[in-house]
Coordinates of C-alpha atoms in Angstrom, one line a residue:
Chain A
X1 CA 107.8 133.9 161.8
X2 CA 105.5 136.7 160.8
X3 CA 104.6 139.6 163.0
X4 CA 101.0 140.6 163.6
X5 CA 101.1 143.3 161.0
X6 CA 102.2 141.0 158.2
X7 CA 99.6 138.4 159.2
X8 CA 96.8 141.0 159.1
X9 CA 98.0 142.2 155.7
X10 CA 98.0 138.7 154.4
X11 CA 94.5 138.1 155.6
X12 CA 93.5 141.2 153.7
X13 CA 95.2 140.1 150.5
X14 CA 93.8 136.6 150.8
X15 CA 90.3 137.9 151.3
X16 CA 90.7 139.7 148.0
X17 CA 91.9 136.6 146.3
X18 CA 89.2 134.4 147.7
X19 CA 86.6 136.8 146.4
X20 CA 88.3 136.8 143.0
X21 CA 88.2 133.0 142.7
X22 CA 85.2 132.1 144.7
X23 CA 83.2 131.4 141.6
X24 CA 85.7 128.8 140.4
X25 CA 84.6 126.3 142.9
X26 CA 81.4 125.8 141.1
X27 CA 82.9 122.9 139.2
X28 CA 83.1 120.8 142.3
X29 CA 86.6 121.4 143.6
X30 CA 87.9 119.8 146.7
X31 CA 88.0 122.8 149.1
X32 CA 85.2 124.7 150.8
X33 CA 85.4 128.2 152.0
X34 CA 83.8 127.2 155.2
X35 CA 85.7 124.0 155.6
X36 CA 88.7 125.3 157.5
X37 CA 89.2 125.2 161.2
X38 CA 90.7 128.7 161.4
X39 CA 90.5 130.5 164.6
X40 CA 88.0 133.3 165.3
X41 CA 90.7 135.9 165.1
X42 CA 91.0 135.5 161.4
X43 CA 87.4 135.8 160.4
X44 CA 84.6 133.5 160.9
X45 CA 84.9 130.2 159.0
X46 CA 88.2 131.2 157.4
X47 CA 91.2 128.9 157.5
X48 CA 94.3 129.9 159.4
X49 CA 96.6 131.7 157.0
X50 CA 99.6 129.7 156.0
X51 CA 97.9 126.3 156.6
X52 CA 97.0 123.7 154.1
X53 CA 93.3 124.5 154.5
X54 CA 94.1 128.1 153.7
X55 CA 96.0 127.1 150.6
X56 CA 93.2 125.0 149.3
X57 CA 90.5 127.6 149.9
X58 CA 88.8 128.7 146.8
X59 CA 90.1 125.6 145.0
X60 CA 93.4 127.5 144.6
X61 CA 95.1 124.1 144.7
X62 CA 93.5 122.8 141.5
X63 CA 94.0 123.5 137.8
X64 CA 92.2 121.8 135.0
X65 CA 93.2 120.7 131.5
X66 CA 91.5 120.1 128.3
X67 CA 91.3 116.6 126.8
X68 CA 94.7 115.0 126.1
X69 CA 96.4 118.3 126.8
X70 CA 99.0 119.5 129.3
X71 CA 98.8 123.1 128.2
X72 CA 97.9 125.7 130.8
X73 CA 94.7 127.7 130.1
X74 CA 94.7 131.4 131.0
X75 CA 92.5 130.5 134.0
X76 CA 95.0 127.8 135.1
X77 CA 97.9 130.2 134.8
X78 CA 96.0 132.7 136.9
X79 CA 95.5 130.1 139.6
X80 CA 99.1 129.1 139.5
X81 CA 100.2 132.7 139.8
X82 CA 98.2 132.8 143.0
X83 CA 99.6 129.5 144.1
X84 CA 103.1 130.7 143.6
X85 CA 102.5 133.9 145.5
X86 CA 101.1 132.0 148.4
X87 CA 103.9 129.4 148.3
X88 CA 106.5 132.1 148.4
X89 CA 104.8 133.7 151.3
X90 CA 104.8 130.5 153.3
X91 CA 108.2 129.0 152.3
X92 CA 108.0 126.4 155.1
X93 CA 105.9 124.0 153.0
X94 CA 107.2 121.3 150.7
X95 CA 105.1 120.9 147.7
X96 CA 103.8 117.9 145.8
X97 CA 102.1 118.4 142.4
X98 CA 99.8 115.5 141.5
X99 CA 98.9 115.0 137.9
X100 CA 95.7 113.2 136.9
X101 CA 93.9 112.1 133.7
X102 CA 90.3 111.3 133.0
X103 CA 89.1 107.7 132.4
X104 CA 88.8 108.1 128.6
X105 CA 92.4 107.0 127.8
X106 CA 94.5 103.9 128.2
X107 CA 96.2 103.2 131.5
X108 CA 99.8 103.6 130.6
X109 CA 99.4 106.6 128.4
X110 CA 97.4 108.3 131.1
X111 CA 100.2 107.7 133.7
X112 CA 102.5 109.6 131.3
X113 CA 99.9 112.3 130.6
X114 CA 99.4 112.9 134.3
X115 CA 103.1 113.2 134.8
X116 CA 103.3 115.7 131.9
X117 CA 100.6 117.8 133.5
X118 CA 102.3 117.7 136.9
X119 CA 105.6 118.7 135.2
X120 CA 103.9 121.6 133.4
X121 CA 102.6 122.9 136.7
X122 CA 106.0 122.4 138.5
X123 CA 107.8 124.3 135.8
X124 CA 105.3 127.2 135.9
X125 CA 105.6 127.4 139.7
X126 CA 109.4 127.4 139.4
X127 CA 109.3 130.2 136.8
X128 CA 107.1 132.2 139.2
X129 CA 109.9 131.9 141.8
X130 CA 109.0 128.9 143.9
X131 CA 112.3 127.1 144.7
X132 CA 112.8 124.0 142.7
X133 CA 114.0 122.1 145.7
X134 CA 110.5 122.4 147.3
X135 CA 108.7 121.0 144.3
X136 CA 108.0 117.3 143.7
X137 CA 105.6 115.6 141.3
X138 CA 103.6 112.4 141.1
X139 CA 101.2 111.1 138.5
X140 CA 98.1 109.0 139.3
X141 CA 97.0 108.6 135.7
X142 CA 93.4 107.7 135.7
X143 CA 93.6 105.8 139.0
X144 CA 92.2 108.5 141.3
X145 CA 89.2 110.3 139.7
X146 CA 87.8 113.0 141.9
X147 CA 84.5 113.1 140.1
X148 CA 82.8 109.8 139.5
X149 CA 80.1 110.0 136.9
X150 CA 79.8 109.3 133.2
X151 CA 79.5 112.4 131.1
X152 CA 81.9 114.8 129.5
X153 CA 81.5 117.6 132.0
X154 CA 82.4 115.2 134.8
X155 CA 85.4 113.7 133.0
X156 CA 86.8 117.3 132.7
X157 CA 87.0 117.6 136.5
X158 CA 89.3 114.6 136.5
X159 CA 91.8 116.2 134.1
X160 CA 93.6 118.1 136.8
X161 CA 96.7 118.9 138.6
X162 CA 96.5 119.4 142.3
X163 CA 99.1 121.2 144.3
X164 CA 99.4 119.6 147.8
X165 CA 101.4 120.8 150.7
X166 CA 103.8 118.5 152.4
X167 CA 103.2 115.4 150.3
X168 CA 100.6 113.5 148.3
X169 CA 97.1 114.3 149.4
X170 CA 95.7 111.3 147.6
X171 CA 97.4 108.5 149.3
X172 CA 98.1 105.7 146.9
X173 CA 96.7 103.5 149.6
Chain B
X1 CA 103.0 74.7 141.5
X2 CA 106.3 73.6 140.1
X3 CA 106.0 70.3 142.0
X4 CA 103.5 69.3 139.4
X5 CA 105.3 66.4 138.0
X6 CA 103.6 65.3 135.0
X7 CA 104.8 61.9 134.2
X8 CA 104.2 61.6 130.6
X9 CA 105.8 58.2 131.1
X10 CA 103.0 56.4 129.5
X11 CA 102.8 56.4 126.5
X12 CA 100.5 57.3 123.8
X13 CA 98.2 54.3 123.6
X14 CA 97.6 55.3 120.0
X15 CA 100.6 54.7 117.8
X16 CA 99.0 56.4 114.9
X17 CA 101.0 59.4 113.7
X18 CA 99.2 62.7 113.7
X19 CA 98.3 63.8 110.2
X20 CA 99.3 60.4 108.8
X21 CA 98.1 59.5 105.4
X22 CA 95.1 57.8 107.0
X23 CA 94.0 61.0 108.9
X24 CA 90.4 60.6 109.8
X25 CA 87.5 62.6 108.5
X26 CA 87.4 64.2 112.0
X27 CA 90.8 65.6 111.6
X28 CA 90.1 66.8 108.1
X29 CA 87.0 68.4 109.4
X30 CA 88.8 70.1 112.3
X31 CA 91.4 71.4 109.8
X32 CA 88.6 72.8 107.6
X33 CA 87.1 74.6 110.6
X34 CA 90.4 76.4 111.3
X35 CA 91.0 77.1 107.7
X36 CA 87.6 78.6 107.3
X37 CA 88.4 80.9 110.2
X38 CA 91.5 82.0 108.3
X39 CA 89.5 82.6 105.1
X40 CA 87.1 84.9 107.0
X41 CA 90.1 86.8 108.4
X42 CA 91.3 87.5 104.9
X43 CA 87.9 88.4 103.6
X44 CA 87.3 90.9 106.3
X45 CA 90.8 92.4 106.1
X46 CA 90.2 95.7 104.1
X47 CA 90.9 98.7 106.3
X48 CA 87.8 100.4 104.9
X49 CA 85.6 97.9 106.6
X50 CA 87.2 98.0 110.0
X51 CA 84.0 98.3 112.0
X52 CA 82.1 95.8 109.9
X53 CA 85.0 93.3 109.9
X54 CA 83.8 91.5 112.9
X55 CA 83.0 87.9 112.2
X56 CA 79.4 87.0 113.0
X57 CA 78.9 84.4 115.6
X58 CA 78.4 80.8 114.6
X59 CA 80.3 80.9 111.4
X60 CA 82.6 78.2 112.7
X61 CA 80.9 75.0 113.3
X62 CA 82.2 73.5 116.6
X63 CA 83.2 69.8 116.7
X64 CA 80.5 67.8 118.6
X65 CA 82.4 65.9 121.3
X66 CA 81.0 63.5 123.9
X67 CA 82.7 63.7 127.3
X68 CA 81.0 61.3 129.7
X69 CA 81.7 61.7 133.4
X70 CA 85.1 60.3 134.2
X71 CA 85.2 57.2 136.5
X72 CA 87.3 56.4 139.4
X73 CA 87.5 55.6 143.1
X74 CA 86.6 59.2 144.0
X75 CA 83.6 59.6 141.6
X76 CA 82.9 63.3 142.6
X77 CA 86.5 64.3 141.8
X78 CA 86.5 62.3 138.5
X79 CA 83.3 64.1 137.5
X80 CA 84.7 67.5 138.4
X81 CA 87.8 66.8 136.2
X82 CA 85.7 65.7 133.2
X83 CA 83.6 68.9 133.7
X84 CA 86.9 71.0 133.6
X85 CA 87.7 69.3 130.3
X86 CA 84.3 69.9 128.8
X87 CA 84.2 73.5 130.0
X88 CA 87.7 74.3 128.6
X89 CA 86.8 72.8 125.2
X90 CA 83.5 74.5 125.0
X91 CA 85.0 77.9 126.0
X92 CA 87.3 77.7 123.0
X93 CA 84.3 77.9 120.6
X94 CA 85.8 75.1 118.5
X95 CA 84.1 72.3 120.4
X96 CA 80.6 71.5 121.4
X97 CA 80.4 69.1 124.3
X98 CA 77.2 67.2 124.0
X99 CA 74.5 67.0 126.7
X100 CA 75.3 64.0 128.8
X101 CA 71.6 63.2 129.2
X102 CA 71.6 62.2 125.5
X103 CA 74.2 59.5 126.0
X104 CA 73.1 56.0 125.2
X105 CA 76.2 54.2 126.6
X106 CA 77.3 54.5 130.2
X107 CA 81.1 54.3 130.3
X108 CA 82.3 52.1 133.2
X109 CA 85.6 50.7 131.8
X110 CA 87.6 53.1 129.8
X111 CA 89.7 50.2 128.4
X112 CA 86.7 48.5 126.8
X113 CA 86.2 49.7 123.2
X114 CA 83.2 52.1 123.0
X115 CA 80.2 51.1 121.0
X116 CA 80.7 53.7 118.3
X117 CA 77.3 53.3 116.8
X118 CA 75.8 54.6 120.1
X119 CA 78.0 57.7 120.0
X120 CA 77.5 58.2 116.2
X121 CA 73.7 58.1 116.7
X122 CA 73.7 61.1 119.1
X123 CA 75.8 63.1 116.7
X124 CA 79.2 62.9 118.4
X125 CA 82.3 63.2 116.1
X126 CA 84.7 62.6 119.0
X127 CA 84.5 60.8 122.3
X128 CA 86.8 61.3 125.4
X129 CA 86.7 58.9 128.3
X130 CA 88.7 59.1 131.4
X131 CA 89.5 57.5 134.8
X132 CA 91.0 59.1 137.9
X133 CA 92.4 56.9 140.7
X134 CA 94.7 57.3 143.7
X135 CA 98.0 55.5 143.5
X136 CA 99.9 53.9 146.3
X137 CA 101.6 57.2 147.3
X138 CA 98.3 59.1 147.4
X139 CA 98.8 60.9 144.2
X140 CA 96.2 61.2 141.5
X141 CA 96.7 58.9 138.6
X142 CA 94.7 60.1 135.6
X143 CA 94.2 58.6 132.2
X144 CA 92.1 59.4 129.2
X145 CA 91.4 58.2 125.7
X146 CA 90.2 60.2 122.7
X147 CA 88.3 58.3 120.0
X148 CA 87.3 59.3 116.5
X149 CA 83.7 58.1 116.5
X150 CA 83.4 57.9 112.7
X151 CA 86.4 55.6 112.2
X152 CA 86.4 53.9 115.6
X153 CA 90.1 54.7 115.9
X154 CA 91.8 55.9 119.1
X155 CA 93.4 59.3 118.4
X156 CA 95.1 59.9 121.8
X157 CA 95.5 58.3 125.2
X158 CA 97.7 59.2 128.1
X159 CA 98.2 58.6 131.8
X160 CA 99.9 60.9 134.2
X161 CA 100.2 61.4 138.0
X162 CA 100.0 64.5 140.1
X163 CA 99.3 65.8 143.6
X164 CA 95.6 65.9 144.3
X165 CA 95.7 69.7 144.9
X166 CA 96.4 70.0 141.2
X167 CA 93.3 68.2 140.1
X168 CA 92.0 71.1 137.9
X169 CA 95.3 71.0 136.0
X170 CA 94.6 67.4 135.1
X171 CA 91.5 68.6 133.4
X172 CA 93.3 71.4 131.6
X173 CA 96.1 69.1 130.4
X174 CA 93.6 66.6 129.0
X175 CA 91.7 69.4 127.3
X176 CA 95.0 70.7 125.8
X177 CA 95.8 67.2 124.5
X178 CA 92.3 66.9 122.9
X179 CA 92.6 70.4 121.4
X180 CA 96.0 69.8 120.0
X181 CA 95.1 66.4 118.5
X182 CA 91.9 67.7 116.8
X183 CA 92.9 71.2 115.7
X184 CA 96.6 70.6 115.0
X185 CA 97.5 73.6 117.2
X186 CA 98.9 73.7 120.7
X187 CA 96.3 74.2 123.4
X188 CA 96.2 77.0 126.0
X189 CA 94.1 75.7 128.8
X190 CA 96.8 74.7 131.3
X191 CA 97.8 78.4 131.8
X192 CA 97.1 81.2 134.3
X193 CA 96.2 84.8 134.1
X194 CA 97.6 87.5 136.4
X195 CA 95.3 90.5 136.8
X196 CA 94.3 93.4 139.1
X197 CA 91.4 92.7 141.4
X198 CA 89.4 95.9 142.1
X199 CA 87.2 96.6 145.0
X200 CA 85.8 99.8 146.7
X201 CA 84.4 103.0 145.3
X202 CA 85.8 104.3 142.0
X203 CA 87.5 107.4 143.5
X204 CA 89.5 105.3 146.0
X205 CA 89.6 101.9 144.3
X206 CA 91.6 99.2 146.1
X207 CA 93.7 97.4 143.6
X208 CA 95.4 94.1 144.4
X209 CA 97.5 91.8 142.3
X210 CA 95.8 88.4 141.7
X211 CA 96.3 85.3 139.8
X212 CA 93.8 82.7 138.5
X213 CA 93.5 79.8 136.1
X214 CA 92.6 80.9 132.6
X215 CA 89.0 79.8 133.2
X216 CA 88.7 82.0 136.3
X217 CA 89.1 79.3 138.9
X218 CA 91.6 79.2 141.8
X219 CA 91.9 83.0 142.3
X220 CA 94.7 83.8 144.6
X221 CA 95.4 87.4 145.8
X222 CA 99.1 88.4 145.7
X223 CA 99.1 91.9 147.3
X224 CA 97.4 93.4 150.3
X225 CA 95.8 96.4 148.6
X226 CA 97.6 99.0 150.7
X227 CA 99.1 100.5 147.5
X228 CA 98.0 100.9 143.9
X229 CA 99.3 98.1 141.7
X230 CA 98.9 98.2 137.9
X231 CA 99.8 96.3 134.7
X232 CA 101.2 92.9 135.9
X233 CA 102.9 90.8 133.2
X234 CA 104.2 87.2 133.3
X235 CA 107.8 86.2 132.7
X236 CA 107.9 83.8 129.7
X237 CA 110.5 81.7 131.4
X238 CA 110.0 81.8 135.2
X239 CA 107.3 81.8 137.8
X240 CA 107.6 85.6 138.1
X241 CA 105.7 88.7 137.2
X242 CA 106.6 92.3 136.6
X243 CA 104.2 95.1 137.5
X244 CA 104.0 98.8 138.6
X245 CA 103.3 99.8 142.2
X246 CA 103.0 103.0 144.2
X247 CA 105.1 101.9 147.0
X248 CA 105.8 104.8 149.4
X249 CA 104.1 107.1 146.9
X250 CA 106.8 106.3 144.4
X251 CA 105.4 104.7 141.3
X252 CA 107.9 102.2 140.0
X253 CA 108.4 98.9 138.3
X254 CA 108.8 95.8 140.4
X255 CA 109.4 92.1 140.1
X256 CA 107.5 89.5 142.1
X257 CA 108.6 85.9 142.4
X258 CA 105.4 83.9 142.7
X259 CA 107.1 81.0 144.5
X260 CA 108.9 82.9 147.2
X261 CA 106.6 86.0 147.0
X262 CA 109.8 88.0 147.1
X263 CA 109.5 91.4 145.6
X264 CA 112.2 93.7 144.2
X265 CA 112.4 97.0 142.5
X266 CA 113.6 97.2 138.9
X267 CA 116.4 99.7 139.4
X268 CA 116.5 103.1 141.1
X269 CA 115.5 105.9 138.6
X270 CA 114.8 109.6 139.1
X271 CA 111.4 109.4 137.4
X272 CA 108.4 107.2 137.4
X273 CA 108.9 103.9 135.8
X274 CA 105.9 102.1 134.3
X275 CA 104.6 99.9 131.5
X276 CA 107.0 96.9 132.1
X277 CA 107.2 93.8 130.0
X278 CA 109.6 90.9 129.9
X279 CA 111.7 90.0 126.8
X280 CA 111.0 86.6 125.3
X281 CA 114.0 85.1 126.9
X282 CA 112.9 86.4 130.3
X283 CA 116.3 88.0 130.9
X284 CA 115.3 91.6 130.4
X285 CA 112.5 94.0 131.3
X286 CA 111.5 96.8 129.0
X287 CA 109.6 99.8 130.5
X288 CA 108.9 103.5 130.2
X289 CA 110.7 106.0 132.4
X290 CA 109.2 109.5 132.8
X291 CA 111.6 112.5 132.8
X292 CA 110.2 116.0 132.8
X293 CA 107.2 115.9 130.6
X294 CA 108.3 113.0 128.4
X295 CA 108.5 109.3 128.8
X296 CA 111.1 107.2 127.0
X297 CA 111.7 103.5 126.7
X298 CA 114.5 101.7 128.6
X299 CA 115.6 98.1 129.0
X300 CA 117.2 96.5 132.0
X301 CA 119.2 93.3 131.9
X302 CA 118.1 91.4 135.0
X303 CA 121.5 89.6 135.4
X304 CA 123.9 92.5 135.0
X305 CA 121.4 95.2 136.1
X306 CA 122.7 97.3 133.2
X307 CA 120.1 99.8 131.9
X308 CA 120.0 100.9 128.3
X309 CA 118.0 103.8 126.8
X310 CA 116.1 102.8 123.7
X311 CA 114.2 106.0 122.7
X312 CA 114.7 109.7 123.4
X313 CA 112.0 112.1 122.3
X314 CA 110.0 114.8 123.9
X315 CA 107.0 112.5 123.4
X316 CA 105.3 109.8 125.4
X317 CA 106.7 106.5 124.4
X318 CA 105.1 103.6 126.2
X319 CA 103.5 100.2 126.0
X320 CA 106.6 98.3 124.7
X321 CA 106.3 94.7 123.6
X322 CA 108.9 92.5 122.0
X323 CA 108.4 90.3 119.0
X324 CA 108.7 86.6 119.9
X325 CA 112.2 86.4 118.3
X326 CA 113.3 89.4 120.5
X327 CA 114.5 91.3 117.4
X328 CA 111.9 94.0 117.3
X329 CA 109.9 96.1 119.7
X330 CA 106.4 97.4 119.1
X331 CA 105.4 100.4 121.2
X332 CA 103.0 103.4 121.2
X333 CA 104.1 107.0 121.0
X334 CA 102.4 110.4 120.5
X335 CA 105.6 111.8 118.8
X336 CA 103.5 112.7 115.7
X337 CA 100.7 114.2 117.7
X338 CA 98.4 111.4 118.9
X339 CA 99.0 107.9 120.1
X340 CA 100.1 105.6 117.3
X341 CA 101.9 102.3 117.0
X342 CA 105.6 102.1 116.1
X343 CA 108.1 99.3 115.5
X344 CA 111.8 99.6 116.1
X345 CA 114.8 97.2 116.3
X346 CA 115.5 95.9 119.7
X347 CA 118.6 98.2 120.0
X348 CA 116.3 101.2 119.5
X349 CA 117.3 101.9 115.9
X350 CA 115.0 102.0 112.9
X351 CA 111.8 103.3 114.4
X352 CA 108.9 103.4 111.9
X353 CA 105.2 104.0 112.2
X354 CA 102.9 101.0 112.0
X355 CA 99.3 102.4 112.4
X356 CA 97.8 104.6 109.8
X357 CA 94.1 104.0 110.3
X358 CA 91.7 106.5 111.7
X359 CA 91.8 107.0 115.4
X360 CA 94.4 106.6 118.2
X361 CA 96.3 103.3 118.6
X362 CA 97.8 102.1 121.9
X363 CA 98.9 99.0 124.0
X364 CA 100.5 96.9 121.2
X365 CA 101.1 93.3 122.2
X366 CA 102.9 90.9 119.9
X367 CA 101.2 87.5 119.5
X368 CA 103.4 84.6 120.8
X369 CA 103.2 83.2 117.2
X370 CA 104.5 86.4 115.8
X371 CA 101.7 86.7 113.2
X372 CA 99.7 89.5 114.7
X373 CA 100.0 92.6 116.9
X374 CA 97.0 93.2 119.1
X375 CA 96.1 96.8 120.2
X376 CA 93.6 99.1 121.8
X377 CA 92.1 101.7 119.5
X378 CA 90.1 104.8 120.3
X379 CA 87.8 106.0 117.6
X380 CA 84.8 108.4 117.8
X381 CA 84.7 108.1 121.6
X382 CA 84.7 104.2 121.5
X383 CA 87.4 101.8 122.6
X384 CA 88.2 98.9 120.3
X385 CA 90.4 95.8 120.5
X386 CA 92.0 94.9 117.2
X387 CA 94.8 93.0 115.5
X388 CA 97.0 93.8 112.6
X389 CA 99.9 92.1 110.9
X390 CA 103.4 93.2 112.0
X391 CA 103.8 95.1 108.7
X392 CA 100.7 97.2 109.6
X393 CA 98.4 95.4 107.1
X394 CA 95.3 93.4 107.7
X395 CA 93.8 95.4 110.5
X396 CA 90.7 93.9 112.0
X397 CA 88.5 94.9 114.9
X398 CA 87.7 92.0 117.3
X399 CA 85.4 93.9 119.7
X400 CA 84.3 97.5 120.4
X401 CA 82.3 99.4 122.9
X402 CA 82.4 102.2 125.5
X403 CA 85.7 101.1 126.9
X404 CA 87.8 98.0 126.0
X405 CA 91.5 98.0 126.8
X406 CA 94.7 96.1 127.2
X407 CA 94.7 92.9 125.1
X408 CA 96.8 89.9 126.1
X409 CA 97.4 86.7 124.1
X410 CA 96.7 83.1 125.0
X411 CA 99.9 81.0 124.8
X412 CA 98.9 79.6 121.4
X413 CA 98.0 83.0 119.9
X414 CA 94.4 82.0 119.1
X415 CA 92.6 83.9 121.9
X416 CA 92.8 87.3 123.5
X417 CA 91.8 88.6 126.9
X418 CA 91.2 92.2 127.6
X419 CA 89.2 94.3 130.1
X420 CA 86.0 96.1 129.5
X421 CA 84.4 98.9 131.5
X422 CA 80.8 100.0 131.1
X423 CA 79.6 103.6 131.3
X424 CA 78.4 104.7 134.7
X425 CA 79.6 105.7 138.1
X426 CA 79.1 102.4 139.7
X427 CA 80.7 100.4 136.9
X428 CA 83.9 98.6 137.1
X429 CA 86.1 96.5 134.8
X430 CA 85.6 92.9 133.8
X431 CA 87.9 90.6 132.0
X432 CA 86.7 89.1 128.7
X433 CA 88.1 86.7 126.1
X434 CA 87.6 86.7 122.4
X435 CA 88.8 84.5 119.6
X436 CA 91.3 86.0 117.1
X437 CA 88.5 85.8 114.5
X438 CA 86.3 88.1 116.7
X439 CA 84.1 85.2 117.5
X440 CA 83.2 83.6 120.9
X441 CA 83.4 86.6 123.2
X442 CA 83.0 85.6 126.9
X443 CA 83.3 87.1 130.3
X444 CA 85.8 85.5 132.6
X445 CA 84.2 85.1 136.0
X446 CA 86.1 86.9 138.7
X447 CA 85.1 87.5 142.4
X448 CA 85.1 91.3 142.0
X449 CA 85.9 93.9 139.3
X450 CA 89.1 92.9 137.4
X451 CA 91.4 94.6 135.0
X452 CA 94.9 94.4 133.4
X453 CA 94.8 90.7 132.5
X454 CA 98.1 89.1 131.4
X455 CA 98.2 85.5 130.2
X456 CA 101.0 83.1 131.3
X457 CA 102.8 80.7 129.0
X458 CA 101.6 77.1 129.0
X459 CA 102.6 75.7 132.4
X460 CA 103.9 72.4 131.2

């Protein structure tokens, strides 16, 4: 458990991070800064620190890849550094990294590509100090697009790895 | 479905040997039609002309065949069966069933010799008549006769019995007999297709295993849709499929027995298993297993449950498919940078690259005849379905567009199905068929969006 001082410090740090990555959500990520149900004590509209909502704020949970690549861009690495810092701060969470591919590939290859992306993220988080035992991966290939449209900018949003607390966010159901 | 007891007890009413010295003009003509298809394939083979290698429609001239409504004590059922026969033959592109309104002679007794002059005058080369009755045990007794209109000779005739529930199969079996007699090749109509039925919005599509007759009839859903299911494939020897499913958020390869509906996982592995396919003897399943960032090929013997690793690279090796003799395996790999086709011996040795054309190649599937490997190809943002010889030569494109993927062969290796998806957020996949010459492209009617077709062997 954290004492009050640590929590307040965290909120301060988080606020700084959120400011730094707020403009990243322009590409239609899954989280909203106002979406959490955080209590009034932690700032109006902000998620409770240490919760899944908090983790997702500022689309911190998402990194994107270029076409047919599992290489981490500098921006993705920065996001993952922030993810790792948060995850080490809240070690109670198990972590599932979901790898996804866009629809412009064949089904089986995209399953493997999604797995490769998820593994890249898992390795990076482990290198940043997140315990391997907390990290699991799953690939959804092209089966669960987040953006449904038909142009290149849209497909790029589907080439992603999402870090999810506890288990898979996208249920296979 | 196994209780379909075809009693081929009767007897070919025609004793004439196929391809006998006195082969009719009709048979010679049918042979010429197939041969001309072959010539076109060779002519369009140059790799430099891949996109223009598609055969134009109508260059095969289909055989005009008259299929009057079958007769019997249940006229409606008899008519339906004759419609199945006509629809099958027409769908092959090799036959043109003639408009029944043009018929001069009404067939009431199929044992009476037809007045060939009446059939000749409406342009029929062949004539099929049939009768369907119920026998003492309540089973359907069906018989048909196939006539060569030019010579007035009977080419085939057969009677068989079946449970009434299988009435559509009666039509498919008769169509297969006609196809085989007139083209000299095995038919493919008495077969089924397992596929993935797709409903719901694209970002949370519900996918269910389903099975249908090859003409789209008799759709039966095999899974509840509570988990993602992908890439079903038929066993060549049993009434069983293998597929991939996200059961309990663990994507793995499964077997499903279609008679008992019993499902079992193909081994417990640390990584995701996917892209399964049976060996030609049905005793083994080959699949990809992901480990770290790579995916390698493995084979499991279904009797001993022994698993054998076949490839080991840092690459993505997937889409494995055996040659019909089981001695070789075609697969795709990005080991040299992008997806390309490779062959190796069935023990994993001797891997060599097969595809050298422009673009990315994937999903190789060996024809049951062994003469071609079908594949998906990505070129300039388009998705193509093509075939090439197993030595990599003779590449031809059969269809191309925004997204075509996942070819599967008819049991006789003459026709392919694949799925096509259009551009747009509300679009979904549909299953299509196309002749190996690139001719006769058709959509297979399905109740909702449909993908990942896999053709069964012939049922009888």
